[in-house]
Amino acid sequence: ILNVEQSPQSLHVQEGDSTNFTCSFPSSNFYALHWYRWETAKSPEALFVMTLNGDEKKKGQISATLNTKEGYSYLYIKGSQPEDSATYLCASSNSGYALNFGKGTSLLVTP
Amino acid sequence: KAGVTQTPRYLIKTRGQQVTLSCSPISGHRSVSWYQQTPGQGLQFLFEYFSETQRNKGNFPGRFSGRQFSNSRSEMNVSTLELGDSALYLCASSFNDVQETQYFGPGTRLLVL
């Protein structure tokens, strides 16, 4: 099983800071890349699904980019708020039917 | 629209027993996937079903099995439970495959004593 790697493992920022996370994944036979937001005691919440090289997606203050040729994706949060505190997961697929997840980046935003 | 539901939410079993977990997908979704999360590990893919057919299986022993019914509801079964099977089990549903948004349920937390 080829690994999906996320960095950093954890991040602590102040309210209003902008931040970004990295996800690296196997670029061969790429099919899809997902980002999720997972708060404790809740279900993982889908943020983005990206399938094409160069894709850029945006949802409120959160955006993501995708480079399938080199196998990486960035997630950006502009002006972090305490309610953005969560674990952010990325997952890639090269089969169409299974997602390989990274271990996540744990974000804490303090007032 | 109701979300993905999983039952039971919590379960305590002892080693050697078997367990069945259930997942009801969002109405209209035909693909159901199962994932396991253990402490310190990312979500690990177990298997995926579409229209009652298993299309993919992760690297888990044969003690882990699943099925999908004609109404797209899915069950997974773990036989001869081991302590290491203690985990959060999540299911996710979508219309077709992973090029679409996967909607996750709240999970079943299994504790094996």
mmCIF file of C-alpha atoms in Angstrom:
data_model
loop_
_atom_site.group_PDB
_atom_site.id
_atom_site.type_symbol
_atom_site.label_atom_id
_atom_site.label_comp_id
_atom_site.label_asym_id
_atom_site.label_seq_id
_atom_site.Cartn_x
_atom_site.Cartn_y
_atom_site.Cartn_z
ATOM 1 C CA ILE A 1 0.000 0.000 0.000
ATOM 2 C CA LEU A 2 1.472 3.327 -1.078
ATOM 3 C CA ASN A 3 1.364 5.931 1.661
ATOM 4 C CA VAL A 4 -0.336 9.278 1.875
ATOM 5 C CA GLU A 5 1.730 11.626 4.000
ATOM 6 C CA GLN A 6 0.485 14.785 5.693
ATOM 7 C CA SER A 7 2.466 17.550 7.297
ATOM 8 C CA PRO A 8 2.682 19.016 9.773
ATOM 9 C CA GLN A 9 1.275 16.468 12.195
ATOM 10 C CA SER A 10 -0.119 19.261 14.369
ATOM 11 C CA LEU A 11 -0.340 23.011 14.287
ATOM 12 C CA HIS A 12 -1.241 25.640 16.860
ATOM 13 C CA VAL A 13 -2.066 29.124 15.546
ATOM 14 C CA GLN A 14 -3.677 32.283 16.833
ATOM 15 C CA GLU A 15 -7.075 33.464 15.702
ATOM 16 C CA GLY A 16 -6.717 35.435 12.479
ATOM 17 C CA ASP A 17 -3.565 33.631 11.326
ATOM 18 C CA SER A 18 -3.541 31.991 7.926
ATOM 19 C CA THR A 19 -2.201 28.496 7.689
ATOM 20 C CA ASN A 20 -1.582 25.720 5.217
ATOM 21 C CA PHE A 21 -1.112 21.976 5.254
ATOM 22 C CA THR A 22 0.540 19.612 2.815
ATOM 23 C CA CYS A 23 -0.577 16.251 1.543
ATOM 24 C CA SER A 24 1.703 14.076 -0.588
ATOM 25 C CA PHE A 25 0.368 11.031 -2.362
ATOM 26 C CA PRO A 26 1.408 8.496 -5.004
ATOM 27 C CA SER A 27 1.126 10.152 -8.405
ATOM 28 C CA SER A 28 0.905 6.949 -10.441
ATOM 29 C CA ASN A 29 -2.576 5.906 -11.572
ATOM 30 C CA PHE A 30 -4.062 8.912 -9.788
ATOM 31 C CA TYR A 31 -7.846 8.903 -9.618
ATOM 32 C CA ALA A 32 -9.012 11.370 -6.950
ATOM 33 C CA LEU A 33 -7.900 13.412 -3.948
ATOM 34 C CA HIS A 34 -10.179 14.232 -1.016
ATOM 35 C CA TRP A 35 -9.899 16.625 1.920
ATOM 36 C CA TYR A 36 -11.959 16.143 5.072
ATOM 37 C CA ARG A 37 -12.437 18.064 8.270
ATOM 38 C CA TRP A 38 -12.944 15.899 11.353
ATOM 39 C CA GLU A 39 -14.026 17.279 14.679
ATOM 40 C CA THR A 40 -13.974 15.140 17.790
ATOM 41 C CA ALA A 41 -17.128 13.061 18.273
ATOM 42 C CA LYS A 42 -18.447 13.994 14.834
ATOM 43 C CA SER A 43 -18.368 12.390 11.381
ATOM 44 C CA PRO A 44 -15.618 13.400 8.956
ATOM 45 C CA GLU A 45 -16.984 16.260 6.868
ATOM 46 C CA ALA A 46 -16.076 16.383 3.189
ATOM 47 C CA LEU A 47 -14.373 19.619 2.137
ATOM 48 C CA PHE A 48 -13.168 18.990 -1.410
ATOM 49 C CA VAL A 49 -12.864 16.298 -4.039
ATOM 50 C CA MET A 50 -10.331 17.026 -6.764
ATOM 51 C CA THR A 51 -9.591 14.932 -9.787
ATOM 52 C CA LEU A 52 -7.700 17.065 -12.331
ATOM 53 C CA ASN A 53 -4.144 18.335 -12.249
ATOM 54 C CA GLY A 54 -4.211 22.043 -11.413
ATOM 55 C CA ASP A 55 -7.621 21.854 -9.745
ATOM 56 C CA GLU A 56 -8.276 24.622 -7.247
ATOM 57 C CA LYS A 57 -11.306 24.522 -4.971
ATOM 58 C CA LYS A 58 -12.594 27.072 -2.471
ATOM 59 C CA LYS A 59 -15.171 26.915 0.307
ATOM 60 C CA GLY A 60 -15.453 30.050 2.396
ATOM 61 C CA GLN A 61 -12.016 30.789 3.843
ATOM 62 C CA ILE A 62 -10.673 27.331 2.962
ATOM 63 C CA SER A 63 -9.094 26.499 -0.371
ATOM 64 C CA ALA A 64 -7.115 23.631 -1.861
ATOM 65 C CA THR A 65 -4.859 23.004 -4.825
ATOM 66 C CA LEU A 66 -3.822 19.814 -6.566
ATOM 67 C CA ASN A 67 -0.687 18.753 -8.448
ATOM 68 C CA THR A 68 -1.129 15.208 -9.695
ATOM 69 C CA LYS A 69 2.142 15.115 -11.651
ATOM 70 C CA GLU A 70 4.277 15.579 -8.554
ATOM 71 C CA GLY A 71 1.764 14.090 -6.118
ATOM 72 C CA TYR A 72 0.899 16.847 -3.683
ATOM 73 C CA SER A 73 -2.014 18.966 -2.547
ATOM 74 C CA TYR A 74 -2.152 22.023 -0.319
ATOM 75 C CA LEU A 75 -4.989 23.091 1.944
ATOM 76 C CA TYR A 76 -5.099 26.751 2.954
ATOM 77 C CA ILE A 77 -7.138 28.395 5.689
ATOM 78 C CA LYS A 78 -7.253 32.169 5.542
ATOM 79 C CA GLY A 79 -7.889 33.995 8.821
ATOM 80 C CA SER A 80 -8.288 30.941 11.076
ATOM 81 C CA GLN A 81 -11.066 30.980 13.657
ATOM 82 C CA PRO A 82 -11.366 28.846 16.823
ATOM 83 C CA GLU A 83 -14.172 26.902 15.144
ATOM 84 C CA ASP A 84 -11.656 25.797 12.487
ATOM 85 C CA SER A 85 -9.964 23.676 15.135
ATOM 86 C CA ALA A 86 -10.181 20.089 13.902
ATOM 87 C CA THR A 87 -8.166 17.336 12.286
ATOM 88 C CA TYR A 88 -7.791 17.777 8.545
ATOM 89 C CA LEU A 89 -7.472 14.569 6.574
ATOM 90 C CA CYS A 90 -6.475 14.022 3.016
ATOM 91 C CA ALA A 91 -7.042 10.820 1.081
ATOM 92 C CA SER A 92 -6.079 9.719 -2.407
ATOM 93 C CA SER A 93 -7.314 6.987 -4.657
ATOM 94 C CA ASN A 94 -5.767 5.139 -7.565
ATOM 95 C CA SER A 95 -8.492 2.574 -7.951
ATOM 96 C CA GLY A 96 -11.819 4.338 -7.952
ATOM 97 C CA TYR A 97 -13.161 2.307 -5.077
ATOM 98 C CA ALA A 98 -10.891 2.893 -2.074
ATOM 99 C CA LEU A 99 -9.410 5.908 -0.354
ATOM 100 C CA ASN A 100 -5.943 5.837 1.223
ATOM 101 C CA PHE A 101 -5.916 8.259 4.102
ATOM 102 C CA GLY A 102 -3.087 10.169 5.681
ATOM 103 C CA LYS A 103 -2.886 10.425 9.445
ATOM 104 C CA GLY A 104 -4.127 13.978 9.405
ATOM 105 C CA THR A 105 -3.032 17.408 10.574
ATOM 106 C CA SER A 106 -4.449 18.466 13.924
ATOM 107 C CA LEU A 107 -5.167 22.200 13.973
ATOM 108 C CA LEU A 108 -5.771 24.196 17.146
ATOM 109 C CA VAL A 109 -6.791 27.829 16.800
ATOM 110 C CA THR A 110 -6.754 29.822 20.011
ATOM 111 C CA PRO A 111 -8.419 33.213 20.557
ATOM 112 C CA LYS B 1 -32.118 14.294 3.469
ATOM 113 C CA ALA B 2 -31.055 11.867 6.190
ATOM 114 C CA GLY B 3 -27.334 11.278 6.530
ATOM 115 C CA VAL B 4 -25.432 8.027 6.811
ATOM 116 C CA THR B 5 -26.446 6.108 9.918
ATOM 117 C CA GLN B 6 -24.530 3.403 11.720
ATOM 118 C CA THR B 7 -25.681 1.029 14.416
ATOM 119 C CA PRO B 8 -24.818 0.351 17.097
ATOM 120 C CA ARG B 9 -22.785 3.393 18.090
ATOM 121 C CA TYR B 10 -20.898 1.602 20.847
ATOM 122 C CA LEU B 11 -20.209 -2.038 21.445
ATOM 123 C CA ILE B 12 -18.271 -4.086 23.967
ATOM 124 C CA LYS B 13 -17.320 -7.643 23.144
ATOM 125 C CA THR B 14 -14.887 -10.216 24.450
ATOM 126 C CA ARG B 15 -12.128 -11.997 22.580
ATOM 127 C CA GLY B 16 -13.350 -14.834 20.421
ATOM 128 C CA GLN B 17 -16.839 -13.435 19.932
ATOM 129 C CA GLN B 18 -18.138 -12.136 16.649
ATOM 130 C CA VAL B 19 -19.793 -8.820 15.870
ATOM 131 C CA THR B 20 -21.988 -7.380 13.140
ATOM 132 C CA LEU B 21 -22.089 -3.667 12.386
ATOM 133 C CA SER B 22 -24.677 -1.988 10.200
ATOM 134 C CA CYS B 23 -24.553 1.000 7.875
ATOM 135 C CA SER B 24 -27.487 2.683 6.135
ATOM 136 C CA PRO B 25 -26.340 4.968 3.317
ATOM 137 C CA ILE B 26 -27.909 8.185 2.143
ATOM 138 C CA SER B 27 -30.980 7.490 0.046
ATOM 139 C CA GLY B 28 -29.985 6.914 -3.590
ATOM 140 C CA HIS B 29 -26.368 6.110 -2.803
ATOM 141 C CA ARG B 30 -25.285 2.708 -4.075
ATOM 142 C CA SER B 31 -21.652 2.643 -2.971
ATOM 143 C CA VAL B 32 -20.789 1.869 0.649
ATOM 144 C CA SER B 33 -17.229 1.742 1.972
ATOM 145 C CA TRP B 34 -15.954 0.659 5.370
ATOM 146 C CA TYR B 35 -12.907 2.001 7.228
ATOM 147 C CA GLN B 36 -11.190 1.162 10.486
ATOM 148 C CA GLN B 37 -9.389 3.639 12.684
ATOM 149 C CA THR B 38 -7.147 2.432 15.496
ATOM 150 C CA PRO B 39 -5.138 4.705 17.839
ATOM 151 C CA GLY B 40 -2.197 6.260 16.038
ATOM 152 C CA GLN B 41 -3.309 5.014 12.634
ATOM 153 C CA GLY B 42 -5.085 6.741 9.827
ATOM 154 C CA LEU B 43 -8.311 5.422 8.461
ATOM 155 C CA GLN B 44 -7.663 2.011 6.908
ATOM 156 C CA PHE B 45 -9.825 0.822 4.021
ATOM 157 C CA LEU B 46 -11.685 -2.435 4.675
ATOM 158 C CA PHE B 47 -13.941 -2.966 1.645
ATOM 159 C CA GLU B 48 -16.336 -1.297 -0.737
ATOM 160 C CA TYR B 49 -19.666 -2.501 -2.086
ATOM 161 C CA PHE B 50 -21.732 -1.320 -5.005
ATOM 162 C CA SER B 51 -25.083 -2.823 -5.942
ATOM 163 C CA GLU B 52 -24.483 -5.833 -3.675
ATOM 164 C CA THR B 53 -21.050 -6.578 -5.203
ATOM 165 C CA GLN B 54 -17.740 -6.170 -3.447
ATOM 166 C CA ARG B 55 -15.552 -4.139 -5.777
ATOM 167 C CA ASN B 56 -12.484 -3.762 -3.622
ATOM 168 C CA LYS B 57 -11.048 -5.182 -0.422
ATOM 169 C CA GLY B 58 -8.324 -3.828 1.808
ATOM 170 C CA ASN B 59 -5.496 -5.700 3.445
ATOM 171 C CA PHE B 60 -7.392 -7.273 6.338
ATOM 172 C CA PRO B 61 -7.647 -10.921 7.399
ATOM 173 C CA GLY B 62 -10.548 -13.080 6.324
ATOM 174 C CA ARG B 63 -12.145 -12.606 9.743
ATOM 175 C CA PHE B 64 -13.420 -9.312 8.357
ATOM 176 C CA SER B 65 -16.271 -9.700 5.923
ATOM 177 C CA GLY B 66 -19.142 -7.655 4.631
ATOM 178 C CA ARG B 67 -22.178 -7.642 2.465
ATOM 179 C CA GLN B 68 -24.627 -5.247 0.904
ATOM 180 C CA PHE B 69 -28.345 -5.686 0.539
ATOM 181 C CA SER B 70 -30.619 -4.718 -2.331
ATOM 182 C CA ASN B 71 -31.617 -1.517 -0.517
ATOM 183 C CA SER B 72 -27.883 -0.576 -0.355
ATOM 184 C CA ARG B 73 -27.679 -1.065 3.397
ATOM 185 C CA SER B 74 -24.444 -2.769 4.332
ATOM 186 C CA GLU B 75 -23.189 -4.896 7.174
ATOM 187 C CA MET B 76 -19.714 -5.856 8.198
ATOM 188 C CA ASN B 77 -18.884 -8.824 10.349
ATOM 189 C CA VAL B 78 -15.799 -9.570 12.378
ATOM 190 C CA SER B 79 -15.449 -13.119 13.630
ATOM 191 C CA THR B 80 -13.174 -14.439 16.362
ATOM 192 C CA LEU B 81 -12.542 -10.993 17.765
ATOM 193 C CA GLU B 82 -9.044 -10.037 18.887
ATOM 194 C CA LEU B 83 -7.983 -7.247 21.227
ATOM 195 C CA GLY B 84 -6.474 -5.420 18.244
ATOM 196 C CA ASP B 85 -9.877 -5.178 16.601
ATOM 197 C CA SER B 86 -10.822 -2.496 19.110
ATOM 198 C CA ALA B 87 -11.333 0.511 16.889
ATOM 199 C CA LEU B 88 -13.695 3.045 15.427
ATOM 200 C CA TYR B 89 -15.417 1.621 12.356
ATOM 201 C CA LEU B 90 -16.707 4.181 9.873
ATOM 202 C CA CYS B 91 -18.776 3.687 6.793
ATOM 203 C CA ALA B 92 -19.149 6.120 3.928
ATOM 204 C CA SER B 93 -21.575 6.273 1.042
ATOM 205 C CA SER B 94 -21.659 7.872 -2.387
ATOM 206 C CA PHE B 95 -23.604 7.514 -5.611
ATOM 207 C CA ASN B 96 -20.928 5.689 -7.541
ATOM 208 C CA ASP B 97 -17.210 5.885 -6.706
ATOM 209 C CA VAL B 98 -14.490 7.974 -5.098
ATOM 210 C CA GLN B 99 -14.564 10.706 -7.717
ATOM 211 C CA GLU B 100 -17.608 11.868 -5.802
ATOM 212 C CA THR B 101 -17.994 13.179 -2.287
ATOM 213 C CA GLN B 102 -17.977 10.399 0.272
ATOM 214 C CA TYR B 103 -20.405 10.988 3.144
ATOM 215 C CA PHE B 104 -19.368 9.436 6.416
ATOM 216 C CA GLY B 105 -21.501 8.090 9.219
ATOM 217 C CA PRO B 106 -20.789 8.729 12.907
ATOM 218 C CA GLY B 107 -19.045 5.384 13.349
ATOM 219 C CA THR B 108 -19.302 2.422 15.651
ATOM 220 C CA ARG B 109 -16.792 2.280 18.450
ATOM 221 C CA LEU B 110 -15.927 -1.342 19.248
ATOM 222 C CA LEU B 111 -14.087 -2.355 22.380
ATOM 223 C CA VAL B 112 -12.808 -5.910 22.640
ATOM 224 C CA LEU B 113 -11.927 -7.096 26.139
#
